[in-house]
Short mmCIF file of C-alpha atoms and ligand atoms in Angstrom, two decimals:
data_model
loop_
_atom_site.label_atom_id
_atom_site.label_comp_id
_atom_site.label_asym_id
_atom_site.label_seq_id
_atom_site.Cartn_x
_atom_site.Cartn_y
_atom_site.Cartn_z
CA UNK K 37 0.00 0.00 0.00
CA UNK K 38 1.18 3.59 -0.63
CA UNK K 39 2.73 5.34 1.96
CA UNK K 40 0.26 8.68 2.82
CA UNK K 41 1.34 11.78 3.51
CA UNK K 42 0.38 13.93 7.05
CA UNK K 43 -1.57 16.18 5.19
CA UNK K 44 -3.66 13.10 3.53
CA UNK K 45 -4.26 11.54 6.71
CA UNK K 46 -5.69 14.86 8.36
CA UNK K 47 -8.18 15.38 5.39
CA UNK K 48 -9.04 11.76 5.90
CA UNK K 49 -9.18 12.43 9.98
CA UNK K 50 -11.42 15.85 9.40
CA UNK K 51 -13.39 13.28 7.04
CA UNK K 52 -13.52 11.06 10.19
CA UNK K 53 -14.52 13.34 12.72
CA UNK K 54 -17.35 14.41 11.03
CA UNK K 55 -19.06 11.47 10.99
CA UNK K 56 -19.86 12.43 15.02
CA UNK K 57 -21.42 15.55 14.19
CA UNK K 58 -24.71 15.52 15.66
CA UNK K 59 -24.01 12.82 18.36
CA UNK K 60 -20.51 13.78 20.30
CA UNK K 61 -22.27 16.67 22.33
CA UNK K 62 -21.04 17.90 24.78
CA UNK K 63 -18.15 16.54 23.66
CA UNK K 64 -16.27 17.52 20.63
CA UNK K 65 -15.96 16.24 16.98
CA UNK K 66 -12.60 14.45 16.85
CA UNK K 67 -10.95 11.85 13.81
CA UNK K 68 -7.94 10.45 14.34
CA UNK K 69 -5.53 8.20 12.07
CA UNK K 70 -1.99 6.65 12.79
CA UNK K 71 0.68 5.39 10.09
CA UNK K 72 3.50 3.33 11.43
CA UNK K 73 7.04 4.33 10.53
CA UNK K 74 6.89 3.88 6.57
CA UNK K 75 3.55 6.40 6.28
CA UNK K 76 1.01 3.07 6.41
CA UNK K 77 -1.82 3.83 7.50
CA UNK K 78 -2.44 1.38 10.46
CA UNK K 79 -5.45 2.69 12.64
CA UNK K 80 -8.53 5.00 12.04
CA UNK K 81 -11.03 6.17 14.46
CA UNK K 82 -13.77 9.11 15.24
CA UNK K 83 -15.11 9.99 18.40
CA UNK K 84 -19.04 8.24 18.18
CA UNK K 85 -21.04 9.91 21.20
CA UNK K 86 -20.30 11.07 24.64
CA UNK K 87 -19.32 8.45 27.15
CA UNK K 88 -18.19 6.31 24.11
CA UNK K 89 -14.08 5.78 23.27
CA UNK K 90 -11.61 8.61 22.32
CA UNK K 91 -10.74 8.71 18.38
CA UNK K 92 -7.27 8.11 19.27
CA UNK K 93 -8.12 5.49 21.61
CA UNK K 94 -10.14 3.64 18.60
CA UNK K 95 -7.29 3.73 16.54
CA UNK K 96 -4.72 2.90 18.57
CA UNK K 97 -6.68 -0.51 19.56
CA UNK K 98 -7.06 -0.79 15.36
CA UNK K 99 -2.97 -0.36 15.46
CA UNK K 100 -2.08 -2.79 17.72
CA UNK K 101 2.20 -2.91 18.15
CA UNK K 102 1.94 -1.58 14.50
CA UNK K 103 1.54 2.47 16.58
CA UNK K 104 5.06 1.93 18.16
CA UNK K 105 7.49 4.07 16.56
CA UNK K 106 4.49 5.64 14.06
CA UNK K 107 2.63 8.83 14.13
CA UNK K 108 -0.69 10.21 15.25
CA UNK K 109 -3.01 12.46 13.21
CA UNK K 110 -5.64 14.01 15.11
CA UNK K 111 -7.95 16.96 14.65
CA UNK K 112 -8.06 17.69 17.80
CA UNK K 113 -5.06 17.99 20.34
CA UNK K 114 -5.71 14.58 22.55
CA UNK K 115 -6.87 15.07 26.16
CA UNK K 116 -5.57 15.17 28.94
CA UNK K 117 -7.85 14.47 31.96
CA UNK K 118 -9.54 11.08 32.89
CA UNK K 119 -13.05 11.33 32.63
CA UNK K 120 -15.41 8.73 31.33
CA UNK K 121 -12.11 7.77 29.77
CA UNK K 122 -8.59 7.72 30.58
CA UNK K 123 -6.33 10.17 29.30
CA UNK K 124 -5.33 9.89 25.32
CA UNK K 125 -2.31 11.58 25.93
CA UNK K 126 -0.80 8.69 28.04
CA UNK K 127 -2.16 6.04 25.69
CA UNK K 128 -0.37 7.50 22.93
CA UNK K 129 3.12 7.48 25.17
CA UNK K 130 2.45 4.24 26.14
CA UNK K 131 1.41 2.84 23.06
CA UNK K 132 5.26 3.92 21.62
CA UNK K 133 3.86 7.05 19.34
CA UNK K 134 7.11 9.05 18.07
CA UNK K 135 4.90 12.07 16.80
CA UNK K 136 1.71 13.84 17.25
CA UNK K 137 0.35 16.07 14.89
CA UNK K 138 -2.87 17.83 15.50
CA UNK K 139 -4.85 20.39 13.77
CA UNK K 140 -6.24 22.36 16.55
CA UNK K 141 -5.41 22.83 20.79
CA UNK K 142 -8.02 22.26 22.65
CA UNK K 143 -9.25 25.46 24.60
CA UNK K 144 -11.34 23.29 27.40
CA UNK K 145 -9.26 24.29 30.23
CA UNK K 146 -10.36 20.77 31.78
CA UNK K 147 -8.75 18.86 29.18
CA UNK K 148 -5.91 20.65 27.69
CA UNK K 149 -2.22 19.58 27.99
CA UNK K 150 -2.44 16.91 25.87
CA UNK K 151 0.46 18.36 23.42
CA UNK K 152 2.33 19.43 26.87
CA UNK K 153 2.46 15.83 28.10
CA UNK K 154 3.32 14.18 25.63
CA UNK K 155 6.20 16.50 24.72
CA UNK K 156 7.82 15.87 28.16
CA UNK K 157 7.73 12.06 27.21
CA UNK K 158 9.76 12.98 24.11
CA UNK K 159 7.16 12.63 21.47
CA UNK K 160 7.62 14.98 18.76
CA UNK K 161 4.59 17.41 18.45
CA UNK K 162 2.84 18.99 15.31
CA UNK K 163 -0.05 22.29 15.63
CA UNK K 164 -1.70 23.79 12.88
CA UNK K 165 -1.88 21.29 10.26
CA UNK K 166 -5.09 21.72 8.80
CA UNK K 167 -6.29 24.06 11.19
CA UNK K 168 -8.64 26.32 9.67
CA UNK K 169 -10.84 23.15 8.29
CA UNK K 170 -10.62 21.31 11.15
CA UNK K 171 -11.80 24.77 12.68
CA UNK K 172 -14.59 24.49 10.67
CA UNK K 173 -15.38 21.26 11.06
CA UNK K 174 -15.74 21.71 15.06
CA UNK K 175 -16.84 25.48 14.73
CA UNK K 176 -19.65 25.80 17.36
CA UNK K 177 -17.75 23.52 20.34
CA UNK K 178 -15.08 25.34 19.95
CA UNK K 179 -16.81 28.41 20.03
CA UNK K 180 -18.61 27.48 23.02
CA UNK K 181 -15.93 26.19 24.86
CA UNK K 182 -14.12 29.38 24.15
CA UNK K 183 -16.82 31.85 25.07
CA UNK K 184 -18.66 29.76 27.36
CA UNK K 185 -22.25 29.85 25.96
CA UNK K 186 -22.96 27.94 22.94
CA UNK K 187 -22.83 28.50 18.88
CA UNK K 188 -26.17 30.29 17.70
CA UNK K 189 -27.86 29.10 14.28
CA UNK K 190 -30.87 31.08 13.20
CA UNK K 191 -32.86 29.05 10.76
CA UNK K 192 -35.97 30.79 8.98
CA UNK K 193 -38.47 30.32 5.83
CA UNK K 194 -39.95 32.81 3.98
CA UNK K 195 -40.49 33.59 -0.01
CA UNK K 196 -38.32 35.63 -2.40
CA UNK K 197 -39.90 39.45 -0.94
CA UNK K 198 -39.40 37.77 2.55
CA UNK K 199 -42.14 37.09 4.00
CA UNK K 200 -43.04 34.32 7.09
CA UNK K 201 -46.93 34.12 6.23
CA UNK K 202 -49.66 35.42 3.74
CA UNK K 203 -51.53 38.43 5.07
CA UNK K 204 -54.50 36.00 6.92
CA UNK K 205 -51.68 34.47 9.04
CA UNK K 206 -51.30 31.30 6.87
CA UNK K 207 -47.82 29.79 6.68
CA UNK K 208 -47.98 25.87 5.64
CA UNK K 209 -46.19 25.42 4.07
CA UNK K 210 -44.02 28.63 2.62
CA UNK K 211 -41.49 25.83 1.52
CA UNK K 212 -41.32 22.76 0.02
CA UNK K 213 -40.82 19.26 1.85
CA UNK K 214 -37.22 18.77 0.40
CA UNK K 215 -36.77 21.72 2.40
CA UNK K 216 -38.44 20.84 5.57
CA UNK K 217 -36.48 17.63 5.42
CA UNK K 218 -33.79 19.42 5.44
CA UNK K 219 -34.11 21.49 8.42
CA UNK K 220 -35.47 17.90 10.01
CA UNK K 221 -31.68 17.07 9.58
CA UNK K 222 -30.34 20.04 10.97
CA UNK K 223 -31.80 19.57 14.38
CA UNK K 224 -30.68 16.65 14.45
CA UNK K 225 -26.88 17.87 14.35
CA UNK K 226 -27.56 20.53 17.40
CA UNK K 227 -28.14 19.99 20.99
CA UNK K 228 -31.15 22.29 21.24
CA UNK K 229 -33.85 23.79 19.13
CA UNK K 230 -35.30 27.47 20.44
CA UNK K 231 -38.42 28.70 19.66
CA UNK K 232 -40.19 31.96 21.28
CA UNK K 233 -43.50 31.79 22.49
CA UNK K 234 -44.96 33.45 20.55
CA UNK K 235 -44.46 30.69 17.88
CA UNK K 236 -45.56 28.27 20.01
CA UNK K 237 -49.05 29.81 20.41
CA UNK K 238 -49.55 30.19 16.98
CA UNK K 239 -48.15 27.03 15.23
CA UNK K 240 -47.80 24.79 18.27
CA UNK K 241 -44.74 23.11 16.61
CA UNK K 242 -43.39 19.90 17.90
CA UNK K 243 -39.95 21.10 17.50
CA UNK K 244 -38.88 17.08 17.35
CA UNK K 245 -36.09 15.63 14.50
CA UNK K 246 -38.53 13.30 12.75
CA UNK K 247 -38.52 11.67 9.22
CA UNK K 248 -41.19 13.36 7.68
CA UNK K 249 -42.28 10.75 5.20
CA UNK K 250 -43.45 8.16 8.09
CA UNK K 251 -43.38 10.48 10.88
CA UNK K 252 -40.55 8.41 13.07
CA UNK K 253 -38.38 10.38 15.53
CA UNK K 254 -34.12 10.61 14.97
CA UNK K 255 -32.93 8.93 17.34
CA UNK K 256 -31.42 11.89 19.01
CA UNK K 257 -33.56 14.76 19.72
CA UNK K 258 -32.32 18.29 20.51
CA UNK K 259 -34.13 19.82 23.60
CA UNK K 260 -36.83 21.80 23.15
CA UNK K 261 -36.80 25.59 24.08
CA UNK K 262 -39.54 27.59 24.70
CA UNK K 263 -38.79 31.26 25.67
CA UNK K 264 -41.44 31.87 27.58
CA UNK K 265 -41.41 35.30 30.07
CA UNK K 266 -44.22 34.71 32.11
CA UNK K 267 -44.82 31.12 31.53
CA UNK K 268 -47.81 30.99 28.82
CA UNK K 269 -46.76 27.70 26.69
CA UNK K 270 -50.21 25.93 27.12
CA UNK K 271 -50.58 22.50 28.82
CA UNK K 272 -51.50 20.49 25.92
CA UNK K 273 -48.54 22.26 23.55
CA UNK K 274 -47.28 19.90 21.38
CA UNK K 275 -43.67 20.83 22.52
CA UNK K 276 -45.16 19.60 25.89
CA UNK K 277 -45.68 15.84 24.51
CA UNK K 278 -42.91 12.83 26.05
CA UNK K 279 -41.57 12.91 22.05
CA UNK K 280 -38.37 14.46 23.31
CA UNK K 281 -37.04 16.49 26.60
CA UNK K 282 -38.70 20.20 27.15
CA UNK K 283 -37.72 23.50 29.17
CA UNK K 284 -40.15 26.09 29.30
CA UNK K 285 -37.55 28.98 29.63
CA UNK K 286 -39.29 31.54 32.17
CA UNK K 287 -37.91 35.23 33.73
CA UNK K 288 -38.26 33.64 36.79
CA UNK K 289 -36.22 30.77 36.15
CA UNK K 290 -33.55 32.59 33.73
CA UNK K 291 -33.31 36.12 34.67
CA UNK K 292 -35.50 39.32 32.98
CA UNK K 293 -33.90 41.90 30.81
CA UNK K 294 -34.69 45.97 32.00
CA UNK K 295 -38.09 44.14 29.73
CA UNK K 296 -39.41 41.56 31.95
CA UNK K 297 -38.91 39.47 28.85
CA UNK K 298 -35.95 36.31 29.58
CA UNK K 299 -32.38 37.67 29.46
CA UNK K 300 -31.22 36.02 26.20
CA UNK K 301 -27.64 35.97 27.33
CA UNK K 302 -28.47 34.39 31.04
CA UNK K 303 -30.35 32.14 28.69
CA UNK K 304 -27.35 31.00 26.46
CA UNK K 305 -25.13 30.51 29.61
CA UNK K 306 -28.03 28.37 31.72
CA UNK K 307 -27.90 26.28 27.81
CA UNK K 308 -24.10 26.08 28.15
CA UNK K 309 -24.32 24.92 31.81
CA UNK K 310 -26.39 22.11 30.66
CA UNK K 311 -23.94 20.85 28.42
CA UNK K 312 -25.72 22.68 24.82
CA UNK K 313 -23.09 23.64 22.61
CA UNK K 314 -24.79 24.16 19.43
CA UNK K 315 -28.48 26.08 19.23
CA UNK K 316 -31.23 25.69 16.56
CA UNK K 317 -33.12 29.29 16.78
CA UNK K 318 -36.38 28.61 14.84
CA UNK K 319 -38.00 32.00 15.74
CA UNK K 320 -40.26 33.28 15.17
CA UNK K 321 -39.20 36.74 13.88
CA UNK K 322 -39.76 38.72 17.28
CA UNK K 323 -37.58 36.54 19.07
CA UNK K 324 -35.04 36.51 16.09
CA UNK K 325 -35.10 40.21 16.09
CA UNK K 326 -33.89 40.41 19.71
CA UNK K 327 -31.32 37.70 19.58
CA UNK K 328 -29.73 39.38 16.67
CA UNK K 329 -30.30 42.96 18.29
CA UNK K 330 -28.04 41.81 20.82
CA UNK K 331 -24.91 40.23 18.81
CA UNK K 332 -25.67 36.12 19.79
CA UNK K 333 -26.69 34.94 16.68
CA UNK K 334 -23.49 32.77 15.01
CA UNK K 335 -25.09 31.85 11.41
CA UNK K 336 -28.06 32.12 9.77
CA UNK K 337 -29.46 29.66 7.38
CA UNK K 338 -32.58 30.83 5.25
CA UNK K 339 -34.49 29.02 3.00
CA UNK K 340 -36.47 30.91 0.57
CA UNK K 341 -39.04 29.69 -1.58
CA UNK K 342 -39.78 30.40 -5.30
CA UNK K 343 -43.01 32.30 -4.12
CA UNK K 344 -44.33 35.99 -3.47
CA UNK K 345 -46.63 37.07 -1.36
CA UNK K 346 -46.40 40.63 -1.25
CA UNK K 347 -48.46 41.33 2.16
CA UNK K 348 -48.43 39.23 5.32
CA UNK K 349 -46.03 39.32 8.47
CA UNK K 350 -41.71 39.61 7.74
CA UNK K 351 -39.55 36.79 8.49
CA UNK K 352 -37.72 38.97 10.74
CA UNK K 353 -39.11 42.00 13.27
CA UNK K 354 -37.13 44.48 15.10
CA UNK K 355 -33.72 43.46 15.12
CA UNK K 356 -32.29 47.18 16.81
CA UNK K 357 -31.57 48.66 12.95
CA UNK K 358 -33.17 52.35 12.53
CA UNK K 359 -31.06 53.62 9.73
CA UNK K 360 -29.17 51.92 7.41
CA UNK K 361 -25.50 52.72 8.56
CA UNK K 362 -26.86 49.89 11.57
CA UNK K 363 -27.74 47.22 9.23
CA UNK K 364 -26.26 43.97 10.47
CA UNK K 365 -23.71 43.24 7.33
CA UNK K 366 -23.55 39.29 6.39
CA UNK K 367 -21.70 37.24 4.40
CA UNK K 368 -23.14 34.98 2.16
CA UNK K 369 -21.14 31.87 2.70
CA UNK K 370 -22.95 29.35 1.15
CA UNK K 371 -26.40 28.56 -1.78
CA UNK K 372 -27.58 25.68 -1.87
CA UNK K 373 -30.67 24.67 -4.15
CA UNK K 374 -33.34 22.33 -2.18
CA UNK K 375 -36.22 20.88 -4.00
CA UNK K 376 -37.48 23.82 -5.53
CA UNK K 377 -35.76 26.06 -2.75
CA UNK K 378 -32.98 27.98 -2.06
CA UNK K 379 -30.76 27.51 1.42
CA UNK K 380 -28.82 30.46 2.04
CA UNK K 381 -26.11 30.35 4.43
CA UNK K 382 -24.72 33.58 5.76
CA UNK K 383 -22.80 34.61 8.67
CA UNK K 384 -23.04 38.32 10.20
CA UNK K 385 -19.83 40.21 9.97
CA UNK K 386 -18.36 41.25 13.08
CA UNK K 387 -18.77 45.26 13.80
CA UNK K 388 -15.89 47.47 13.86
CA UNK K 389 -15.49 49.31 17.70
N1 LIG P 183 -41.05 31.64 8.70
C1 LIG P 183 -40.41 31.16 9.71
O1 LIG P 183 -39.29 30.66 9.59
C2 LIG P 183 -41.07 31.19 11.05
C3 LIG P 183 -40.46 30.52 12.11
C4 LIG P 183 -41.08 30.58 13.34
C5 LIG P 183 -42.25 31.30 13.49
N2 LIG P 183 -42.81 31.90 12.43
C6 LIG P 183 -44.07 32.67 12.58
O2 LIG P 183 -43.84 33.68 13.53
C7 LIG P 183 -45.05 33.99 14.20
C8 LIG P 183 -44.80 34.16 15.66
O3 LIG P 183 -43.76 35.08 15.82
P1 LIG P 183 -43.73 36.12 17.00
O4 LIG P 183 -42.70 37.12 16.63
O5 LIG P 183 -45.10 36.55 17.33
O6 LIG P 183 -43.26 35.21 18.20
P2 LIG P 183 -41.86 34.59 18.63
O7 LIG P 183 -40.73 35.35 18.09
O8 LIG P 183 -41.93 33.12 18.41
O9 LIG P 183 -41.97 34.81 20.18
C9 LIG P 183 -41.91 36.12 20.66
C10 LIG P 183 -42.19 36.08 22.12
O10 LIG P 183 -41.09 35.51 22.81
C11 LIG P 183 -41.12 35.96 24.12
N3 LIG P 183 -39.82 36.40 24.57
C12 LIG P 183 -39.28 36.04 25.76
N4 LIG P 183 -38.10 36.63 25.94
C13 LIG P 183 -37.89 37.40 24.85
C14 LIG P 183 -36.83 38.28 24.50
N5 LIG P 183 -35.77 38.46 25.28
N6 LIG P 183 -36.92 38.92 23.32
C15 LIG P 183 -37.98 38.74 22.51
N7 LIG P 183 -39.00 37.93 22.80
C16 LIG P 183 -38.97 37.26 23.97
C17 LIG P 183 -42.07 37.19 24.14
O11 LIG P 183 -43.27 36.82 24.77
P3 LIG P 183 -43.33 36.86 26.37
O12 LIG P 183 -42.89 38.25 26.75
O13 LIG P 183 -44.71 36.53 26.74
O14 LIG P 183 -42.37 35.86 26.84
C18 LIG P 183 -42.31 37.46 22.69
O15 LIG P 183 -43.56 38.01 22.43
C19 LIG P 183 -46.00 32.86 13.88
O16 LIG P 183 -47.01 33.36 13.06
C20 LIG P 183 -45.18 31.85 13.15
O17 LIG P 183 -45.90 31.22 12.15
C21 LIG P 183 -42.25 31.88 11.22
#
């Protein structure tokens, strides 16, 4: 077999990693693959779901003796604490690994020290190779274990002039079901799906990952969200059924802004103590308005239908903007066509000052 290169086998770990997306929470994203001394590869692994064996750990038990004297790829730098597992740091010394090279350090002060260890046992270590797309590939743990509340995804539907609903309040279905299967799919990759109240009374959404052609639930389901001030989610909501777990989010229980409404930011960090790293905000457009009013939205995926409607409510209300120099700039980062749809994936563009 040809020998592969270090580069090669950190595509092929990023490749690996993401295979956990969706399932690893609160724990990271992480692929991993060894080559003995000649560049073979020898072991491959991914981190599966929480609780569940270390990437390096999986391919090291691949690897056998064949890891003595070889060299570890990993996204991630290994870890360094024992928690449901033992250290991966120390299996890599013991297991005779000459060289580590990973893409990105770990920032989770609980864990880090991995790259530290195992240079005081003489392994060789590697940063940076890769980085920016295994970055990418890990974007909202890391950016929750950095900042300490978690990664913010607004998701929305409208038509092509933007609106949520025709003018008598009807709204199924703006988009098509390619589309809503799609955005069945996304919850299923976060840890929690948000949705005001307001939404709630309206719609009474079930807010549950479910495959839409036979109505089955994902296995995993995000928690449900309501944001909720003074408690008014009715008892027989939908978001109320045993389908998946529910918090109605109340000022009493969170904190009020100067508004009596929840304090979005108490919010994200009561999320973030619960081990939710990555957040599905499904609106509506009031809520939307005041997350992005107050900087916490991450990314915003839209899908917009082929339709016009001309009258009926906005996809988005007051977001804080009054003139146009205070428009929140985005980037488009990514169109996608879906069915007969259009997702458009854009992230805001941080403000100068
Ligand atoms: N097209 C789409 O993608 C989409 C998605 C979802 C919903 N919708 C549509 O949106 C409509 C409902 O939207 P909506 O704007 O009335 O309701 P909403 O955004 O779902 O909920 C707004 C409510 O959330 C509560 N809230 C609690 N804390 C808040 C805070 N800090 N900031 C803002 N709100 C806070 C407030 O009620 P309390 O003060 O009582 O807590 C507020 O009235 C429905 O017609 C639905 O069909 C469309």
């Amino acid at each position: 077999m040809a020998s592969v290169s270090v580069d090669e086998a950190m595509r092929r770990a990023i490749e690996l990693a993401a295979r956990g997306l969706g399932t690893t929470s609160p724990n990271p994203v992480v692929g991993c693959v060894l080559l003995d001394e000649d560049g073979q590869v020898v072991g491959e692994g991914f981190h599966a779901y929480a609780g569940g064996p270390h990437a390096e750990i999986v391919a090291l038990a691949q690897a056998g003796q064949r890891a003595k004297g070889g060299t570890a790829v990993v996204t991630l730098e290994p870890c360094n604490h024992t928690g449901r597992t033992g250290p991966c740091s120390s299996a890599l010394v013991q297991a005779g690994v000459a060289r580590v090279v990973i893409a990105v350090p770990d920032p989770n002060p609980v864990a880090s020290g991995g790259a530290a260890t195992l240079r005081s046992a003489g392994v060789r270590v590697d940063l940076g190779v890769r980085g920016d797309e295994a970055e990418a590939g890990n974007v909202a743990w890391l950016t929750s274990m950095r900042r300490g509340w978690p990664y913010v995804i607004w998701k929305y539907a409208a038509t092509l002039d933007g609106r949520s609903a025709a003018a008598d309040g009807t709204s199924m279905w703006i988009t098509s079901e390619a589309a809503r299967i799609d955005v069945h799919a996304l919850r299923g990759t976060v840890d929690a799906v948000l949705a005001g109240v307001g939404t709630v009374l309206a719609d009474d959404p079930r807010l549950t990952a479910r495959n839409l052609r036979d109505g089955s639930l994902a296995i995993r389901q995000p928690l449900r969200v309501v944001v909720d001030s003074s408690g008014r989610t009715p008892a027989d909501a939908r978001v109320r059924d045993g389908a998946a777990r529910t918090w109605i989010a109340t000022a009493a229980e969170v904190g009020a802004d100067p508004h009596g409404r929840v304090d979005l930011p108490a919010l994200l960090a009561a999320l973030h103590q619960r081990g939710v790293r990555a957040v599905l905000l499904e609106g509506g457009p009031r809520l939307a308005g005041a997350f992005l009013a107050a900087g916490l939205v991450d990314k915003i995926i839209g899908y917009v239908a082929p339709r016009l409607l001309g009258a009926g409510p906005t996809a988005l209300l007051d977001a804080g903007v009054t003139t146009i120099a205070e428009a929140i700039d985005l980037e488009f980062v990514d169109v996608t066509q879906v069915g007969p749809d259009l997702r458009i994936t854009a992230l805001p563009r941080k403000r100068e000052g």
